Amino acid sequence: MKKMLAALLAALMVLSLAACGASSAPAATTAPAATEAAAPAATEAATEAAAPAKTYTIGICQLVQHPALDAATQGFKDALTAKLGDAVVFDEQNAQGDSATCSVITTGFVSNQYDLIMANATPALLAAVSATDTIPILGTSVTDFASALAVDAAADGSLGMNVSGTSDGVPAQLYADCVMELVPDAKKVSVLYCSAEPNSVLQADQFIACMDAIGVATEVFTFSDSNDIQSVTATAVEGADALYIPTDNTAASNMTIVSGVCEPAGIPVICGEEGMCSGGGLATVSISYYDIGTACGEMAYDILVNGADISKIPVGYSQNPVKKYNADYAAAINFTLPEGYEAITE
């Protein structure tokens, strides 16, 4: 009897151990299963984290190559590259001073469905606006957006369309004051610009109005392209006490020709911007084209990445115009600048 009882107890112990082993088996097998289930989720999250950000393609149409426009384009690219790195691609094209080529370039940008167009100078802006009313267009080195586009700007300077940007405009009165500081006894000032550039016409008219208010006579001399700059400039300096040239792209690209006429004649040349002045003028009221290009690039980032509405972005202006002069030209015509003018160093 005792032997039977011992056998029975032994059997029960075996069954109990077997049950314990059976209950622990699922715990041993479910952990790997959970790890396998989590692995795809972790892989997917890692894939999403590693996925490249959107790449933005921007078309840049620059009217012509000269230092001011070059600086604005560089500022625009530097600002966006600093923020986006390799996530921004530029298709930069130069129209070599031809408005019709601006149209070809910007039409190509639209056909390629670029994310944004940067138009450097007024003819480039006009071409871009003619090419699209949906793709955001940022202009720079444009004197007066509203006048160029024949629209009424809002009170805050926004244009209510797919266009904004940064202006290179400087109040005409500052140039008139500059002329009178340099040539206080001036009786006649010649005004020289390209008749094909609307921004030049606007600036010239504003300057003439300021000179009229001062009581100094002005005479306008225009050229249609670079072929007649030398002959027109030669006529303009005859009997003039000074020569004023607005921020004219054609003149800016040919300042060596202008200087070649004006320097031997000893004429003080007051230019619309620093690049022109350093190329063959005496003095200017200058802004930084690199800075307005940079500001334009920051606008582009806000539009592309933050979803800003370009129709509500006011046109930007430089707040710090500086009076500068070309020391080489001053020495060549034996001219001493009054205090308050900074020598151009580049």
Coordinates of C-alpha atoms in Angstrom, one line a residue:
M1 CA 0.0 0.0 0.0
K2 CA 2.8 2.3 0.9
K3 CA 4.5 1.4 -2.4
M4 CA 1.3 2.3 -4.4
L5 CA 0.9 5.6 -2.6
A6 CA 4.5 6.5 -3.3
A7 CA 4.1 5.7 -7.0
L8 CA 0.9 7.7 -7.2
L9 CA 2.6 10.7 -5.6
A10 CA 5.5 10.4 -8.0
A11 CA 3.2 10.4 -10.9
L12 CA 1.4 13.5 -9.7
M13 CA 4.7 15.3 -9.3
V14 CA 5.7 14.5 -12.9
L15 CA 2.3 15.8 -14.2
S16 CA 2.7 19.0 -12.1
L17 CA 6.2 19.6 -13.5
A18 CA 4.9 19.0 -17.0
A19 CA 2.1 21.5 -16.5
C20 CA 4.5 24.1 -15.2
G21 CA 6.7 23.6 -18.3
A22 CA 3.7 23.9 -20.6
S23 CA 2.6 27.2 -19.0
S24 CA 6.0 28.7 -19.3
A25 CA 6.5 27.8 -22.9
P26 CA 4.3 30.4 -24.4
A27 CA 6.1 33.1 -22.5
A28 CA 9.4 31.9 -24.0
T29 CA 8.0 32.0 -27.6
T30 CA 5.9 35.3 -27.4
A31 CA 8.8 37.6 -26.8
P32 CA 10.5 37.0 -30.1
A33 CA 7.1 37.4 -31.8
A34 CA 6.7 40.8 -30.3
T35 CA 10.2 41.8 -31.3
E36 CA 9.4 40.8 -34.9
A37 CA 6.3 42.9 -34.9
A38 CA 8.1 45.9 -33.6
A39 CA 10.9 45.6 -36.2
P40 CA 8.9 46.7 -39.3
A41 CA 7.5 49.7 -37.4
A42 CA 11.0 50.8 -36.3
T43 CA 12.4 50.2 -39.8
E44 CA 9.5 52.3 -41.3
A45 CA 10.2 55.2 -38.8
A46 CA 13.9 55.1 -39.6
T47 CA 13.1 55.2 -43.3
E48 CA 10.8 58.2 -42.8
A49 CA 13.5 60.0 -40.8
A50 CA 16.1 59.2 -43.5
A51 CA 13.8 60.3 -46.4
P52 CA 15.2 63.4 -48.1
A53 CA 13.4 66.7 -47.7
K54 CA 11.6 68.3 -50.7
T55 CA 14.0 69.8 -53.2
Y56 CA 13.0 73.2 -54.5
T57 CA 13.9 74.3 -58.0
I58 CA 14.2 78.0 -58.6
G59 CA 14.7 79.7 -62.0
I60 CA 16.8 82.9 -61.9
C61 CA 16.5 85.3 -64.9
Q62 CA 19.1 88.1 -64.7
L63 CA 18.8 90.8 -67.4
V64 CA 22.5 91.5 -67.9
Q65 CA 25.8 90.8 -66.2
H66 CA 27.2 93.8 -64.2
P67 CA 28.3 94.1 -60.5
A68 CA 25.1 95.3 -59.0
L69 CA 22.9 92.6 -60.5
D70 CA 25.5 90.0 -59.9
A71 CA 25.6 91.0 -56.2
A72 CA 21.8 90.8 -55.9
T73 CA 21.8 87.3 -57.5
Q74 CA 24.6 86.1 -55.2
G75 CA 22.8 87.4 -52.1
F76 CA 19.6 85.7 -53.1
K77 CA 21.4 82.3 -53.6
D78 CA 23.4 82.6 -50.5
A79 CA 20.4 83.3 -48.3
L80 CA 18.5 80.3 -49.6
T81 CA 21.5 78.0 -49.6
A82 CA 22.2 78.9 -46.0
K83 CA 18.7 77.8 -45.0
L84 CA 18.1 74.9 -47.4
G85 CA 21.5 73.5 -48.3
D86 CA 21.3 70.9 -51.0
A87 CA 17.5 71.0 -50.9
V88 CA 17.5 74.0 -53.3
V89 CA 18.6 73.9 -57.0
F90 CA 19.1 77.0 -59.1
D91 CA 18.7 77.3 -62.8
E92 CA 20.5 80.6 -63.3
Q93 CA 20.4 82.2 -66.8
N94 CA 21.5 85.6 -68.1
A95 CA 19.7 87.4 -70.9
Q96 CA 22.7 89.4 -71.9
G97 CA 20.7 92.6 -71.9
D98 CA 18.0 91.4 -74.3
S99 CA 14.4 91.7 -73.1
A100 CA 13.2 89.1 -75.7
T101 CA 15.7 86.6 -74.2
C102 CA 14.2 87.2 -70.8
S103 CA 10.8 86.0 -72.2
V104 CA 12.4 82.9 -73.6
I105 CA 14.1 82.1 -70.3
T106 CA 11.1 82.7 -68.1
T107 CA 8.8 80.7 -70.4
G108 CA 11.2 77.8 -70.0
F109 CA 11.0 78.1 -66.2
V110 CA 7.2 77.9 -66.4
S111 CA 7.3 74.9 -68.8
N112 CA 9.5 73.1 -66.3
Q113 CA 7.1 74.0 -63.5
Y114 CA 9.7 75.4 -61.3
D115 CA 8.7 76.2 -57.7
L116 CA 9.6 79.9 -57.9
I117 CA 11.1 82.5 -60.3
M118 CA 13.6 85.2 -59.3
A119 CA 13.6 88.0 -61.8
N120 CA 16.6 90.3 -61.5
A121 CA 15.9 93.8 -63.1
T122 CA 12.7 95.2 -64.5
P123 CA 12.7 93.6 -68.0
A124 CA 13.2 90.2 -66.4
L125 CA 10.3 90.9 -64.0
L126 CA 8.0 91.9 -66.8
A127 CA 8.9 88.8 -68.8
A128 CA 8.2 86.6 -65.8
V129 CA 4.8 88.2 -65.2
S130 CA 3.8 87.7 -68.8
A131 CA 4.8 84.0 -68.6
T132 CA 2.8 83.0 -65.5
D133 CA 0.2 84.2 -63.0
T134 CA 0.5 81.2 -60.7
I135 CA 4.2 80.5 -60.0
P136 CA 5.5 82.9 -57.3
I137 CA 7.8 85.6 -58.8
L138 CA 10.2 87.6 -56.7
G139 CA 11.9 90.6 -58.4
T140 CA 15.0 92.4 -57.2
S141 CA 16.9 95.4 -58.5
V142 CA 13.5 96.8 -59.6
T143 CA 13.1 100.5 -58.8
D144 CA 9.3 100.7 -58.7
F145 CA 7.2 97.6 -58.9
A146 CA 3.8 99.2 -59.1
S147 CA 4.8 101.5 -61.9
A148 CA 6.6 98.8 -63.8
L149 CA 3.6 96.4 -63.6
A150 CA 1.0 99.2 -64.0
V151 CA -0.8 98.1 -60.8
D152 CA -1.9 99.9 -57.6
A153 CA 0.1 98.7 -54.6
A154 CA -1.7 98.3 -51.3
A155 CA -1.0 100.7 -48.4
D156 CA 1.6 98.3 -47.0
G157 CA 3.4 97.9 -50.3
S158 CA 2.0 94.5 -51.3
L159 CA 0.9 94.0 -54.9
G160 CA -2.1 91.6 -54.6
M161 CA -0.7 89.2 -57.2
N162 CA 1.9 86.5 -57.6
V163 CA 4.7 89.1 -57.3
S164 CA 6.8 90.7 -54.6
G165 CA 10.5 91.3 -54.1
T166 CA 13.0 94.0 -53.2
S167 CA 13.5 97.4 -54.7
D168 CA 16.8 99.2 -55.4
G169 CA 15.0 102.5 -55.4
V170 CA 16.6 105.5 -53.6
P171 CA 14.6 108.8 -53.2
A172 CA 15.4 111.1 -56.2
Q173 CA 15.9 114.0 -53.8
L174 CA 19.0 112.3 -52.4
Y175 CA 20.6 112.4 -55.9
A176 CA 19.6 116.0 -56.4
D177 CA 21.1 116.9 -53.0
C178 CA 24.3 115.0 -54.0
V179 CA 24.6 117.1 -57.2
M180 CA 24.2 120.3 -55.4
E181 CA 26.7 119.3 -52.7
L182 CA 29.3 118.5 -55.3
V183 CA 28.5 121.2 -57.8
P184 CA 26.8 124.0 -55.8
D185 CA 27.1 126.5 -58.7
A186 CA 25.6 124.1 -61.3
K187 CA 23.5 125.8 -63.9
K188 CA 22.8 122.8 -66.1
V189 CA 22.8 119.1 -65.4
S190 CA 22.5 116.5 -68.2
V191 CA 20.5 113.4 -67.6
L192 CA 21.6 110.3 -69.5
Y193 CA 19.8 106.9 -69.7
C194 CA 18.5 104.2 -72.0
S195 CA 15.1 105.0 -73.4
A196 CA 14.1 101.3 -73.5
E197 CA 14.3 100.9 -69.7
P198 CA 11.1 102.0 -67.9
N199 CA 12.8 102.1 -64.5
S200 CA 15.3 104.7 -65.9
V201 CA 12.5 106.9 -67.3
L202 CA 10.8 106.9 -63.9
Q203 CA 14.0 107.8 -62.0
A204 CA 15.0 110.5 -64.5
D205 CA 11.5 112.1 -64.3
Q206 CA 11.7 112.1 -60.5
F207 CA 15.2 113.6 -60.5
I208 CA 14.3 116.3 -63.0
A209 CA 11.3 117.3 -60.8
C210 CA 13.6 117.7 -57.8
M211 CA 16.1 119.8 -59.8
D212 CA 13.3 121.9 -61.1
A213 CA 12.2 122.6 -57.5
I214 CA 15.8 123.7 -56.8
G215 CA 15.9 125.9 -59.9
V216 CA 18.6 124.1 -61.8
A217 CA 18.0 123.4 -65.5
T218 CA 18.2 119.8 -66.8
E219 CA 18.5 118.3 -70.3
V220 CA 17.7 114.7 -71.2
F221 CA 19.9 112.6 -73.5
T222 CA 18.8 109.1 -74.3
F223 CA 20.3 106.2 -76.2
S224 CA 18.4 103.1 -77.4
D225 CA 21.2 100.6 -76.9
S226 CA 24.9 100.3 -76.3
N227 CA 25.8 101.2 -79.9
D228 CA 25.1 104.9 -79.5
I229 CA 26.2 105.4 -75.9
Q230 CA 29.5 107.1 -76.8
S231 CA 28.0 109.6 -79.3
V232 CA 25.1 110.5 -77.0
T233 CA 27.3 110.9 -74.0
A234 CA 29.6 113.2 -76.0
T235 CA 26.7 115.4 -76.8
A236 CA 25.4 115.3 -73.2
V237 CA 28.6 116.7 -71.7
E238 CA 28.7 119.7 -73.9
G239 CA 27.9 122.7 -71.8
A240 CA 26.9 120.6 -68.7
D241 CA 28.2 121.2 -65.2
A242 CA 27.4 117.6 -64.1
L243 CA 25.9 114.4 -65.5
Y244 CA 23.3 112.2 -63.8
I245 CA 22.7 108.6 -64.7
P246 CA 20.0 106.6 -62.9
T247 CA 20.2 102.9 -62.2
D248 CA 20.2 102.1 -65.9
N249 CA 21.3 98.5 -66.8
T250 CA 22.6 99.4 -70.2
A251 CA 24.7 102.3 -68.9
A252 CA 25.9 100.1 -66.0
S253 CA 27.3 97.6 -68.5
N254 CA 29.1 100.3 -70.5
M255 CA 30.5 102.7 -67.9
T256 CA 34.0 102.4 -69.4
I257 CA 32.5 104.1 -72.5
V258 CA 30.8 106.8 -70.4
S259 CA 34.0 107.4 -68.4
G260 CA 36.1 107.5 -71.6
V261 CA 34.0 110.6 -72.6
C262 CA 33.4 112.3 -69.3
E263 CA 36.8 111.9 -67.6
P264 CA 38.7 113.9 -70.3
A265 CA 36.0 116.5 -70.2
G266 CA 36.3 116.8 -66.4
I267 CA 32.6 116.3 -65.8
P268 CA 31.4 115.1 -62.4
V269 CA 29.2 112.0 -63.0
I270 CA 26.6 111.1 -60.4
C271 CA 25.5 107.5 -60.8
G272 CA 22.5 105.6 -59.5
E273 CA 24.5 102.9 -57.8
E274 CA 27.9 101.9 -56.6
G275 CA 28.8 99.5 -59.3
M276 CA 28.3 102.1 -62.0
C277 CA 30.2 104.7 -59.9
S278 CA 33.2 102.4 -59.5
G279 CA 33.1 101.6 -63.2
G280 CA 33.5 105.2 -64.2
G281 CA 31.6 107.8 -62.2
L282 CA 32.4 110.3 -59.5
A283 CA 29.8 109.8 -56.8
T284 CA 26.6 107.9 -55.9
V285 CA 24.0 107.4 -53.2
S286 CA 24.5 103.7 -52.8
I287 CA 22.6 100.7 -51.4
S288 CA 23.9 97.2 -51.0
Y289 CA 22.6 95.1 -53.9
Y290 CA 23.9 92.0 -52.0
D291 CA 21.6 92.9 -49.1
I292 CA 18.5 93.4 -51.2
G293 CA 19.2 90.1 -52.9
T294 CA 19.6 88.4 -49.5
A295 CA 16.3 89.9 -48.3
C296 CA 14.7 88.5 -51.5
G297 CA 16.1 85.1 -50.7
E298 CA 14.6 85.2 -47.3
M299 CA 11.2 86.0 -48.8
A300 CA 11.6 83.0 -51.1
Y301 CA 12.2 80.7 -48.1
D302 CA 9.1 82.1 -46.4
I303 CA 7.0 81.4 -49.5
L304 CA 8.4 77.9 -50.3
V305 CA 8.8 76.5 -46.8
N306 CA 6.4 78.4 -44.6
G307 CA 3.7 78.8 -47.2
A308 CA 3.6 82.6 -47.0
D309 CA 1.1 84.2 -49.4
I310 CA 3.2 86.2 -51.9
S311 CA 0.3 88.5 -52.8
K312 CA 0.4 89.8 -49.2
I313 CA 4.1 90.3 -48.9
P314 CA 5.1 94.0 -49.1
V315 CA 7.9 95.0 -51.5
G316 CA 11.1 95.6 -49.5
Y317 CA 13.5 98.6 -49.6
S318 CA 17.0 99.3 -48.4
Q319 CA 16.9 101.5 -45.4
N320 CA 20.5 102.6 -45.4
P321 CA 21.6 104.5 -48.5
V322 CA 25.2 105.7 -48.2
K323 CA 27.0 108.5 -50.1
K324 CA 30.1 107.1 -51.8
Y325 CA 32.7 108.2 -54.4
N326 CA 35.3 106.8 -56.8
A327 CA 38.7 108.0 -55.6
D328 CA 40.3 107.2 -59.0
Y329 CA 37.8 109.2 -61.0
A330 CA 38.0 112.1 -58.5
A331 CA 41.8 112.2 -58.9
A332 CA 41.6 112.0 -62.7
I333 CA 39.4 115.1 -62.8
N334 CA 41.2 116.8 -59.9
F335 CA 38.0 116.9 -57.8
T336 CA 37.9 117.2 -54.0
L337 CA 34.9 115.6 -52.3
P338 CA 33.2 117.3 -49.3
E339 CA 32.9 115.5 -46.0
G340 CA 30.4 112.8 -45.7
Y341 CA 31.4 110.7 -48.7
E342 CA 32.8 107.3 -48.3
A343 CA 35.4 106.0 -50.8
I344 CA 34.5 102.9 -52.7
T345 CA 36.9 100.2 -51.7
E346 CA 36.1 97.3 -54.0

